[in-house]
PDB file of C-alpha atoms and ligand atoms in Angstrom:
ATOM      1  CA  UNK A   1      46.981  -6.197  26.899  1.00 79.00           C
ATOM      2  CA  UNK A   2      43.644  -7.015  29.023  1.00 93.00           C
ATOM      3  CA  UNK A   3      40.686  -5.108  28.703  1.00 96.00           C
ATOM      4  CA  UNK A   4      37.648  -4.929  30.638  1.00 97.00           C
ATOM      5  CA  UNK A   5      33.909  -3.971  30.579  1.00 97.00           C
ATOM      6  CA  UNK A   6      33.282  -0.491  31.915  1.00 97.00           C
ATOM      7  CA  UNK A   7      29.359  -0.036  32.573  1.00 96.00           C
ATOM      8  CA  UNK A   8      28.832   4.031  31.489  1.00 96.00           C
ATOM      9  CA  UNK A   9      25.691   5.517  31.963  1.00 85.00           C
ATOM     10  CA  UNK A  10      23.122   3.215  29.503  1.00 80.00           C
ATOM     11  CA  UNK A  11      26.122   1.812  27.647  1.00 91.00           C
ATOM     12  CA  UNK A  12      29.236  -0.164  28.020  1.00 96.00           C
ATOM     13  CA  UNK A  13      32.909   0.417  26.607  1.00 97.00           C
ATOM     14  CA  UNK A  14      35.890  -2.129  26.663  1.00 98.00           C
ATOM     15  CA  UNK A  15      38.933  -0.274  28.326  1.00 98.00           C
ATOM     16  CA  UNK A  16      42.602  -1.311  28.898  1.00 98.00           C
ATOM     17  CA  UNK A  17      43.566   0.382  32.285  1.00 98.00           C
ATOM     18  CA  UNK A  18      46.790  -0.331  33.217  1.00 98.00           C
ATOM     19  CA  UNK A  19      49.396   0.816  35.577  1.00 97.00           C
ATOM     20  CA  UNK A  20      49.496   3.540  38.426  1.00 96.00           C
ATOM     21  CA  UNK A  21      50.120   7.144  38.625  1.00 96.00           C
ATOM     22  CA  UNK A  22      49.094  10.108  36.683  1.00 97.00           C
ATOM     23  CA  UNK A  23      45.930   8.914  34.117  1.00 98.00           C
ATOM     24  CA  UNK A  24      46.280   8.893  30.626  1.00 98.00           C
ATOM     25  CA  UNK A  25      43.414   8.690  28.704  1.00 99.00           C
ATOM     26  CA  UNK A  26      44.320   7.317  24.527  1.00 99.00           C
ATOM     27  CA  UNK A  27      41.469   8.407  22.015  1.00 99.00           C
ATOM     28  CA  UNK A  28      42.213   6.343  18.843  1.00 98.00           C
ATOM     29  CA  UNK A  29      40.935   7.536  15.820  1.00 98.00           C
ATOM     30  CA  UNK A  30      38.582   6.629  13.152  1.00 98.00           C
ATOM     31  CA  UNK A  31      37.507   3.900  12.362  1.00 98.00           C
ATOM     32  CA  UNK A  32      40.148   2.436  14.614  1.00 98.00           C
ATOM     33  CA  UNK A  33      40.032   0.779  18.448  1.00 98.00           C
ATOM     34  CA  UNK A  34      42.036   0.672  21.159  1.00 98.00           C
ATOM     35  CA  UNK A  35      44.963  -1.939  19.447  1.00 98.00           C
ATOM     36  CA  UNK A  36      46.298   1.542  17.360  1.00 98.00           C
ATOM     37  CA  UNK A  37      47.714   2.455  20.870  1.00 98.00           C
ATOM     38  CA  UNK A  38      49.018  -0.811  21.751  1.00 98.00           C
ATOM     39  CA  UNK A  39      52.571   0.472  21.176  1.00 98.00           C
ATOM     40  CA  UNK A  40      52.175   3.044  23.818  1.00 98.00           C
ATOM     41  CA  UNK A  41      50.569   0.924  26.738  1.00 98.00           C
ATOM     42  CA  UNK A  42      53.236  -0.810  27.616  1.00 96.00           C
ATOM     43  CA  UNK A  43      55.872   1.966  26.760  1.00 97.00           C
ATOM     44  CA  UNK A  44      53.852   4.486  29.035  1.00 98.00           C
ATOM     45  CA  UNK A  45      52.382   2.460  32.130  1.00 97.00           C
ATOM     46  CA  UNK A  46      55.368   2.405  34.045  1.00 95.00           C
ATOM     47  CA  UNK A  47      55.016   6.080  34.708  1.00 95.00           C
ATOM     48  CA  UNK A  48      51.033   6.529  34.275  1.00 97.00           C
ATOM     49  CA  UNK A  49      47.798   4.798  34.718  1.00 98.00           C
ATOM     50  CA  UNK A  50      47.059   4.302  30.895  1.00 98.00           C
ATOM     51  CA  UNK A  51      43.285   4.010  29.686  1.00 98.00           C
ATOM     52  CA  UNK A  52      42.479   3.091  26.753  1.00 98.00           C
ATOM     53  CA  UNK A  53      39.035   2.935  25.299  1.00 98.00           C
ATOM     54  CA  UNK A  54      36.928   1.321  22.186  1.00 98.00           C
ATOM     55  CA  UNK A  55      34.900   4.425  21.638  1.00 98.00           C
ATOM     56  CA  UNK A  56      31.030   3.869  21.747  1.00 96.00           C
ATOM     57  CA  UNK A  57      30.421   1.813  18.498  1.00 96.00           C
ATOM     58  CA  UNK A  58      33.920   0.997  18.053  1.00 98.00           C
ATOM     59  CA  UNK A  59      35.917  -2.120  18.548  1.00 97.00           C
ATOM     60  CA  UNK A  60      34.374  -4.721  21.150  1.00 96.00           C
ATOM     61  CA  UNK A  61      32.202  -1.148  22.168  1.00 96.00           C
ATOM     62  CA  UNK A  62      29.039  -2.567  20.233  1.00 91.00           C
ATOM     63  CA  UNK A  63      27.345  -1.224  16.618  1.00 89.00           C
ATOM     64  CA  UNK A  64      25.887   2.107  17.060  1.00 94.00           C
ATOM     65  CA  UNK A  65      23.700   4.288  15.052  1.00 94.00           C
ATOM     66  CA  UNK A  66      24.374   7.685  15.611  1.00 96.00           C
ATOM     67  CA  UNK A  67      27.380   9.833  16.953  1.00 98.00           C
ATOM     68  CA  UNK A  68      28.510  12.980  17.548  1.00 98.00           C
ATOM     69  CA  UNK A  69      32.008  14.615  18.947  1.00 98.00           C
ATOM     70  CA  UNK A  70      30.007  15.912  22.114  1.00 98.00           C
ATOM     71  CA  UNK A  71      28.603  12.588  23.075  1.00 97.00           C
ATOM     72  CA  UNK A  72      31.948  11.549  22.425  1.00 98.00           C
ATOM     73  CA  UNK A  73      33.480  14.060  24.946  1.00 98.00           C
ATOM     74  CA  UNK A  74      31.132  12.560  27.703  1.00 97.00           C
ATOM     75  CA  UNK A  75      31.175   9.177  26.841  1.00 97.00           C
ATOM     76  CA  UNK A  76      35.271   9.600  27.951  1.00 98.00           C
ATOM     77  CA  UNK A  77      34.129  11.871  30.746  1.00 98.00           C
ATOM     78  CA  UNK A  78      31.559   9.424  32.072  1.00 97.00           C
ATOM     79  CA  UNK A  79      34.236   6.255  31.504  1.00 98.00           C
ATOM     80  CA  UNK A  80      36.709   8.286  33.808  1.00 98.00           C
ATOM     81  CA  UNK A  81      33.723   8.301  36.467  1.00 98.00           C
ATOM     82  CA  UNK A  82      33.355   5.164  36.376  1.00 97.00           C
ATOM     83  CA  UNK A  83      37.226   4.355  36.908  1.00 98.00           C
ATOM     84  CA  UNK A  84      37.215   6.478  39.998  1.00 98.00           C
ATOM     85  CA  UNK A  85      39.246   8.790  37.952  1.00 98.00           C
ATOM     86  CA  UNK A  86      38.689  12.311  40.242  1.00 97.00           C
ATOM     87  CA  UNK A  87      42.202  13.511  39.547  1.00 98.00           C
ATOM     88  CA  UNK A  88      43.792  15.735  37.157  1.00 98.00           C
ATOM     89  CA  UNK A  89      43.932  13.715  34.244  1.00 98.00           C
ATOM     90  CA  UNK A  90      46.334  14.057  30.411  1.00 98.00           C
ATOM     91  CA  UNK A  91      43.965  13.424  27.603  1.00 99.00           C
ATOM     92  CA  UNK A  92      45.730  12.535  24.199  1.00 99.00           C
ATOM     93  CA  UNK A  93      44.027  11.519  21.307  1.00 98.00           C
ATOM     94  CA  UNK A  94      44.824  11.052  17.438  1.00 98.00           C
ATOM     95  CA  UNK A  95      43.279  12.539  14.375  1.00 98.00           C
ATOM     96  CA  UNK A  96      39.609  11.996  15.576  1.00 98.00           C
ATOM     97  CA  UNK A  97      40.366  11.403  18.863  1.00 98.00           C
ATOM     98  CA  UNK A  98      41.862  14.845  18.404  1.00 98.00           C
ATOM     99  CA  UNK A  99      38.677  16.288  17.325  1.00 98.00           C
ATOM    100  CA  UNK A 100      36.950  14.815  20.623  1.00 98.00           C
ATOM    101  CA  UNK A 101      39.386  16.488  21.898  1.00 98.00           C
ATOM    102  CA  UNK A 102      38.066  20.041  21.269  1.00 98.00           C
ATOM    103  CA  UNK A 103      34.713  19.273  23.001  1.00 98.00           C
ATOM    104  CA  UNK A 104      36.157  17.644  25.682  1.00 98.00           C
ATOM    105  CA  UNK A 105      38.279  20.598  26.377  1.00 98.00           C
ATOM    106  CA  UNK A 106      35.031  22.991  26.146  1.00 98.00           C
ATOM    107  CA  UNK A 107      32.385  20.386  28.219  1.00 98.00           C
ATOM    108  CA  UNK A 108      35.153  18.884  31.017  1.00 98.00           C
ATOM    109  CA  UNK A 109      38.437  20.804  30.574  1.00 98.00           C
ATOM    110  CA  UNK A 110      38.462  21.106  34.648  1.00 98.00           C
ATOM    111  CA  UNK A 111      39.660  17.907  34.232  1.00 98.00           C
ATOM    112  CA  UNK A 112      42.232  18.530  32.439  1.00 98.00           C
ATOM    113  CA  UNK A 113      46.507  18.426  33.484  1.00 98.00           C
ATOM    114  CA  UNK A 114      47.630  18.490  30.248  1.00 98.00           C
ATOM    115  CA  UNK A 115      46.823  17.467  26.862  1.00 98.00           C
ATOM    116  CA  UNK A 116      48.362  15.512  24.187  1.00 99.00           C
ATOM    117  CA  UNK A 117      47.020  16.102  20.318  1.00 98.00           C
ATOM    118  CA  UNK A 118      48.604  13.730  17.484  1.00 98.00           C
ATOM    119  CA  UNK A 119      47.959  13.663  13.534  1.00 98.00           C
ATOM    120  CA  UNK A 120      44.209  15.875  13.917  1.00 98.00           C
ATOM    121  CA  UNK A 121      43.410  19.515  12.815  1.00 98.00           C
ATOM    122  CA  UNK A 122      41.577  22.351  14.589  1.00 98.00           C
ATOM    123  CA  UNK A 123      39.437  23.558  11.395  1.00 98.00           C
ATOM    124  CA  UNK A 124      36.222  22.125  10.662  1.00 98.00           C
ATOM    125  CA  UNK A 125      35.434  20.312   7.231  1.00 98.00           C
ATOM    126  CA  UNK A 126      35.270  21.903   3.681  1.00 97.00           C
ATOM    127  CA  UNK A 127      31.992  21.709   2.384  1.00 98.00           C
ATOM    128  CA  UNK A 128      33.736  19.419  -0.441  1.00 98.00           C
ATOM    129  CA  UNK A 129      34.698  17.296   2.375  1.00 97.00           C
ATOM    130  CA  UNK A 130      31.609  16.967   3.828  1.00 98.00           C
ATOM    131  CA  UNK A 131      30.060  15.984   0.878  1.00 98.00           C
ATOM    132  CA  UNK A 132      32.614  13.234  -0.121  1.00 97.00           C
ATOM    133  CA  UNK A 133      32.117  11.780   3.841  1.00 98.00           C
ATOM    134  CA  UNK A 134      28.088  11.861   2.942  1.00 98.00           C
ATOM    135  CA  UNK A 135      28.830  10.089  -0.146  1.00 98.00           C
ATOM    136  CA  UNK A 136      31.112   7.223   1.753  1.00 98.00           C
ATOM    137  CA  UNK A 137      28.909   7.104   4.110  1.00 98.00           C
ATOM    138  CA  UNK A 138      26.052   6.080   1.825  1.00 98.00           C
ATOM    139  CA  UNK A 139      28.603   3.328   0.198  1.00 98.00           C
ATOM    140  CA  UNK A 140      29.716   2.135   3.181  1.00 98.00           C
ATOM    141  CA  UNK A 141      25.958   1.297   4.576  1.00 98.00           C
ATOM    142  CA  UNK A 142      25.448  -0.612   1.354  1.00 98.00           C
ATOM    143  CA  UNK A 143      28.655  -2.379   0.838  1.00 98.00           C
ATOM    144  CA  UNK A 144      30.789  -2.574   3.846  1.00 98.00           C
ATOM    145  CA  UNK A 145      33.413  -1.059   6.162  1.00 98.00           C
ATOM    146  CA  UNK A 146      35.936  -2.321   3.245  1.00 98.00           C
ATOM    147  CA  UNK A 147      35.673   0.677   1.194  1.00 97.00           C
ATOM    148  CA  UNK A 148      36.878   3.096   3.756  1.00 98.00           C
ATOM    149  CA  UNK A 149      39.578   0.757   4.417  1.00 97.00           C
ATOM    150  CA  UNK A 150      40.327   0.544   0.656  1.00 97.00           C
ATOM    151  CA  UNK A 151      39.864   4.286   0.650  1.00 96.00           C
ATOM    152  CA  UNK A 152      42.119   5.276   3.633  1.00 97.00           C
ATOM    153  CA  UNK A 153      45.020   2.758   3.974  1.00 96.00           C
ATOM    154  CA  UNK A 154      47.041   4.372   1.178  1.00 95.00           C
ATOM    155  CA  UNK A 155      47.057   7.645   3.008  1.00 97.00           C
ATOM    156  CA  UNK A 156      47.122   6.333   6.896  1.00 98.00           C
ATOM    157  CA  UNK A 157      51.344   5.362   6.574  1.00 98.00           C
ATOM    158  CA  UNK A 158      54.312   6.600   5.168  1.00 98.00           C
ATOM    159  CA  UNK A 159      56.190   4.807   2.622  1.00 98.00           C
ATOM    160  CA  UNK A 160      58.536   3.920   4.946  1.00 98.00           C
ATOM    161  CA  UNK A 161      55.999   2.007   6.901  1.00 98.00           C
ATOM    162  CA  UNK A 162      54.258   0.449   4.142  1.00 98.00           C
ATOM    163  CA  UNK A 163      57.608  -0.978   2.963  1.00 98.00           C
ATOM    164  CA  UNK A 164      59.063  -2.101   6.461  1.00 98.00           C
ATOM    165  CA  UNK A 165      56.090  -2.922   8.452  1.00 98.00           C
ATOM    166  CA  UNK A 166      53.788  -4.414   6.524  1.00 98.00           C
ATOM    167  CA  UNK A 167      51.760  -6.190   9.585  1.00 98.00           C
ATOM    168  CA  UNK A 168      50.828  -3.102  10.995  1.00 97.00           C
ATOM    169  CA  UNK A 169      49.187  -2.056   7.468  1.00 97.00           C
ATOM    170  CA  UNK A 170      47.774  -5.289   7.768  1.00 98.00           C
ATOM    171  CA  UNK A 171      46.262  -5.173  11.533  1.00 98.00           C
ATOM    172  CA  UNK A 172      45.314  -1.595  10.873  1.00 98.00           C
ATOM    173  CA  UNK A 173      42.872  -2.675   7.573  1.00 98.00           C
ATOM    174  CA  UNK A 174      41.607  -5.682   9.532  1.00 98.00           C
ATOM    175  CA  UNK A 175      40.147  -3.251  12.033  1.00 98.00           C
ATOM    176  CA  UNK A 176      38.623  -0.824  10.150  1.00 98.00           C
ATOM    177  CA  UNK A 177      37.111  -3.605   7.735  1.00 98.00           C
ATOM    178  CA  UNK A 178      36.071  -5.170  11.183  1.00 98.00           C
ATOM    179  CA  UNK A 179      34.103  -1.906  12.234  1.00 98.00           C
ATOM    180  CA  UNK A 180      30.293  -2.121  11.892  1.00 98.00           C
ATOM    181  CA  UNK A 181      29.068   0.167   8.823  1.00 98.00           C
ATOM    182  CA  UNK A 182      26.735   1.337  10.726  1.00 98.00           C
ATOM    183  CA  UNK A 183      29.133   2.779  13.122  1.00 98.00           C
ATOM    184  CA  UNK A 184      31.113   4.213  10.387  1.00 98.00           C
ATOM    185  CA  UNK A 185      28.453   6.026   8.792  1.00 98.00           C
ATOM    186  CA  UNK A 186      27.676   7.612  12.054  1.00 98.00           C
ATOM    187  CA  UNK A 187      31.005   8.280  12.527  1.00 98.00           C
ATOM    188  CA  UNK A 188      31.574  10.030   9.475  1.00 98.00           C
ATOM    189  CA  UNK A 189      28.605  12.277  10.068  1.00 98.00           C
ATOM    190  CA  UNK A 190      29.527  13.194  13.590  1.00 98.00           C
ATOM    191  CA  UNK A 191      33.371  14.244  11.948  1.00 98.00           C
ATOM    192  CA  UNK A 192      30.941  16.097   9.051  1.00 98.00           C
ATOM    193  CA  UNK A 193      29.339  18.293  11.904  1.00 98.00           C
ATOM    194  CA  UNK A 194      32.257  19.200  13.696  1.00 98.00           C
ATOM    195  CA  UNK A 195      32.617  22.240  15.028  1.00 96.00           C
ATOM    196  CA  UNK A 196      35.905  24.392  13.904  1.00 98.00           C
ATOM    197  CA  UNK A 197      37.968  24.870  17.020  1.00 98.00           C
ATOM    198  CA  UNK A 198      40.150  27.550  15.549  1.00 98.00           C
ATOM    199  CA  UNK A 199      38.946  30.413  17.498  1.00 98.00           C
ATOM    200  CA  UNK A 200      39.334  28.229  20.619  1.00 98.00           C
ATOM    201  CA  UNK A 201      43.050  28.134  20.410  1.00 98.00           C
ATOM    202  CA  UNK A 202      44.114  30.793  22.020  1.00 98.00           C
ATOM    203  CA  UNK A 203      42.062  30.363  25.091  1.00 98.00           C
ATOM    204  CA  UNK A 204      43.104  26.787  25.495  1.00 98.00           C
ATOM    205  CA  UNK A 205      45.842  27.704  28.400  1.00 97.00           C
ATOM    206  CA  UNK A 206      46.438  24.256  29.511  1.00 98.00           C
ATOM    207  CA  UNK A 207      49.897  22.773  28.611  1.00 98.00           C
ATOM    208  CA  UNK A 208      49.898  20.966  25.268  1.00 98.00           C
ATOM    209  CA  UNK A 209      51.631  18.791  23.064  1.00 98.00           C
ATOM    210  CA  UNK A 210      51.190  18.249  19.284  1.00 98.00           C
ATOM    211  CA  UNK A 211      52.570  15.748  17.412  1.00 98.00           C
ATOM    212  CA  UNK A 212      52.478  15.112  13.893  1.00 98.00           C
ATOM    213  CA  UNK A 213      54.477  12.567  11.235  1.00 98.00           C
ATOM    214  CA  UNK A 214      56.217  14.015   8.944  1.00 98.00           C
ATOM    215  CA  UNK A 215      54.537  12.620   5.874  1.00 98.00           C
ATOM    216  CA  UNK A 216      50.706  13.038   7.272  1.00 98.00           C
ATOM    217  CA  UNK A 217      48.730  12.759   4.310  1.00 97.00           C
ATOM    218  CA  UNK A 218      45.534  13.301   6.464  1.00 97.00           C
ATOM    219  CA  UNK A 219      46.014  15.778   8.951  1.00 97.00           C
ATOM    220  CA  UNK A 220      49.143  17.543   7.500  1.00 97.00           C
ATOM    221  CA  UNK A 221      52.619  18.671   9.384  1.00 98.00           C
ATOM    222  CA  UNK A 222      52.233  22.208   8.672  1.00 98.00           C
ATOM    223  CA  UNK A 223      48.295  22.883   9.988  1.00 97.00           C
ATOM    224  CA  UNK A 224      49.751  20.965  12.970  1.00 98.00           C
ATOM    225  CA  UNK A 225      52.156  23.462  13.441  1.00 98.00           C
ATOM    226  CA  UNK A 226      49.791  26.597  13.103  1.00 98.00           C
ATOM    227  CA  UNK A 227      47.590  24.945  15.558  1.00 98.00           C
ATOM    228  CA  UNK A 228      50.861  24.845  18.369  1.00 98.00           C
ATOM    229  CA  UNK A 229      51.860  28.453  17.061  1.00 98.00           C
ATOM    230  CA  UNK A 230      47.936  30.243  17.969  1.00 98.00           C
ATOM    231  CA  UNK A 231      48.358  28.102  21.747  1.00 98.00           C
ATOM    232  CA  UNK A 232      49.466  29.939  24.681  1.00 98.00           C
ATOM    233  CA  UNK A 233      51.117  26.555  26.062  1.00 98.00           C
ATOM    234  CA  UNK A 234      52.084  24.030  22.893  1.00 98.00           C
ATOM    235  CA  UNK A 235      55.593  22.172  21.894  1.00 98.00           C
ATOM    236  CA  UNK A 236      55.200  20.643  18.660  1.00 98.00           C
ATOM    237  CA  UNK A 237      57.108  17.621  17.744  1.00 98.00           C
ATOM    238  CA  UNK A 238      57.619  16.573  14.279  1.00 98.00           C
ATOM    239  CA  UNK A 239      57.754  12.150  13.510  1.00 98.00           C
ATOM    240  CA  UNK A 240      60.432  11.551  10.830  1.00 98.00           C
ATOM    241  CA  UNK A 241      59.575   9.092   8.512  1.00 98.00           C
ATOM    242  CA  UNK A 242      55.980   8.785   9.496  1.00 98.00           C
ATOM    243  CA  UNK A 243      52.756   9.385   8.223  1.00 98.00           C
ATOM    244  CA  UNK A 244      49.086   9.781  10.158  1.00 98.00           C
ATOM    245  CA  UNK A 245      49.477   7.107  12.453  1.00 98.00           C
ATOM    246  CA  UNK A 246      52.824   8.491  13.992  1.00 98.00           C
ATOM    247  CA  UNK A 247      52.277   6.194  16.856  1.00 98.00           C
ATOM    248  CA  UNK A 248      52.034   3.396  15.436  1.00 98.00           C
ATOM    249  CA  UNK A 249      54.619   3.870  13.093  1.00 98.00           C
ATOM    250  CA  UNK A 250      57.590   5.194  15.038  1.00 98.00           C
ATOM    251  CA  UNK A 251      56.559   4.555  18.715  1.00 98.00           C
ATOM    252  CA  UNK A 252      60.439   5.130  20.231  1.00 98.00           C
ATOM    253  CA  UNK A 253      60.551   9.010  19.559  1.00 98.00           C
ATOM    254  CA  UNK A 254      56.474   9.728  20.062  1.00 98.00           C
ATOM    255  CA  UNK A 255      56.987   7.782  23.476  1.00 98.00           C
ATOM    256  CA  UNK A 256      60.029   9.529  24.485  1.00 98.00           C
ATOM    257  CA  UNK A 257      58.115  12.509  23.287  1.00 98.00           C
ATOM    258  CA  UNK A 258      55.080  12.089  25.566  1.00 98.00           C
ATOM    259  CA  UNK A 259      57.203  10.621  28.296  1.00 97.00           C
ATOM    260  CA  UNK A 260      59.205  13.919  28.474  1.00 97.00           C
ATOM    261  CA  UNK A 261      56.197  16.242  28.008  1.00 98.00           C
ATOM    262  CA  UNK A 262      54.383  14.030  31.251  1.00 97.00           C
ATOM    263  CA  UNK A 263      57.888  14.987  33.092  1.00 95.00           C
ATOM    264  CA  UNK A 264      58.017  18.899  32.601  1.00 88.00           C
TER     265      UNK A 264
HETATM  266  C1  LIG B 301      41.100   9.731  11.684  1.00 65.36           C
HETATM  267  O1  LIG B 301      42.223   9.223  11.561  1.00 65.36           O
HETATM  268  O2  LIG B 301      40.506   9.765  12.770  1.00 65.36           O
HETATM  269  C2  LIG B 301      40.443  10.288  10.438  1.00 65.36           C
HETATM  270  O3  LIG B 301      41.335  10.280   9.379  1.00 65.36           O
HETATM  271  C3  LIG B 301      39.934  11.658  10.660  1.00 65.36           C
HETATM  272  C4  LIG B 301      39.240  12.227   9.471  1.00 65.36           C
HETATM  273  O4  LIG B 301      38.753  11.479   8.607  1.00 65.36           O
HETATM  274  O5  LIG B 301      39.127  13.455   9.412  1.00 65.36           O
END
């Protein structure tokens, strides 16, 4: 899995871009990289040109400062510039990569072909929620990226998972303790101020896939199924056995998934 440095307006992101065909743009989550998608690349680039960005602060994407899901949106919009992508594109993207999602939709959705949203929610955040992500925010700038790890690895996997893959629990921790804090915190801010994309739903026309696991602790099964049931053009597709990282977890039937919804 090579990647390569993508200049983007005044910053740079590393990018996997492999394969030929339709493009397929992977938005990993938080406070993950591009690896949480490595069991897709592969699987997927015989029949599409997979990209595959470190966000802006993310992964080998440089420390950042600040955030927020818009700049997100064009950051992705701006990388597919600067890939020559001109074409009608499938964006999918997990959790916060789903919440990127929403903007992108509103600020570039002429771009879109389709679009492919796993283990993420429409709604914004509680006001309870916002406050615990100011709180770990604060923590995390004084101690470390290792307290969101130690704070989100119990609820990132099913059981299943955590008994029978055990490296992938591993790998997953080692990249979110690897993430700068400063990133983080910024990150957790930008997810704070997210809009809620509920009333958006019904307008968003353009063919769409959900997919959840079955056990998502984070982004729950059922609000993933209200969110295909208020779009004109969703499938939802349910993970057995896994939790919020469906695609890491159980890559056969969330590949066969995508690979079928990329066919229709
Ligand atoms: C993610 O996986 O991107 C996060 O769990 C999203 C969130 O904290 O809301």
């Amino acid at each position: 899995m090579s990647t390569k440095r993508v200049s983007i307006g005044a910053g740079e992101l590393n990018v996997v871009d492999q394969g030929s065909g339709m493009p397929l743009l992977l938005v990993h989550g938080f406070p993950l990289d591009h690896t949480m998608w490595r069991r897709q690349i592969d699987a997927l680039s015989d029949v599409c040109r997979v990209i595959v960005p470190d966000q802006r602060g993310f992964g080998q994407s440089g420390a950042v400062e600040s955030l927020s899901m818009e700049g997100m949106a064009d950051d992705l919009a701006a990388l597919l510039d600067a890939l020559g992508v001109a074409e009608p594109m499938v964006y999918c993207g997990l959790s916060m990569g789903g919440y990127i999602a929403w903007q992108f939709v509103k600020r570039h959705g002429d771009r879109l072909a389709k679009l492919i949203l796993c283990d993420t929610r429409a709604a914004a955040d509680s006001e309870e929620a916002r406050k615990n992500r100011y709180a770990t925010a604060e923590k995390v700038l004084e101690q470390g990226s290792a307290v969101v790890a130690a704070g989100m690895l119990p609820k990132l996997f099913a059981d299943s998972t955590v008994a029978q893959q055990p490296d992938i629990v591993e790998q997953t921790k080692q990249v979110i303790e690897n993430t700068a804090p400063t990133t983080v915190a910024a990150a957790l801010h930008a997810m704070a101020a997210r809009i809620d994309a509920t009333s958006m739903l019904p307008d968003v026309a353009v063919a769409t896939l959900l997919v959840c696991g079955e056990h998502d602790a984070l982004t729950p099964a059922a609000e993933m199924r209200q969110i295909a049931a208020a779009m004109p053009s969703a499938q939802y597709v349910e993970i057995a056995d896994a939790g919020h990282m469906a695609p890491l977890e159980k890559p056969q039937p969330v590949n066969d998934a995508i690979r079928s919804f990329l066919a229709d």
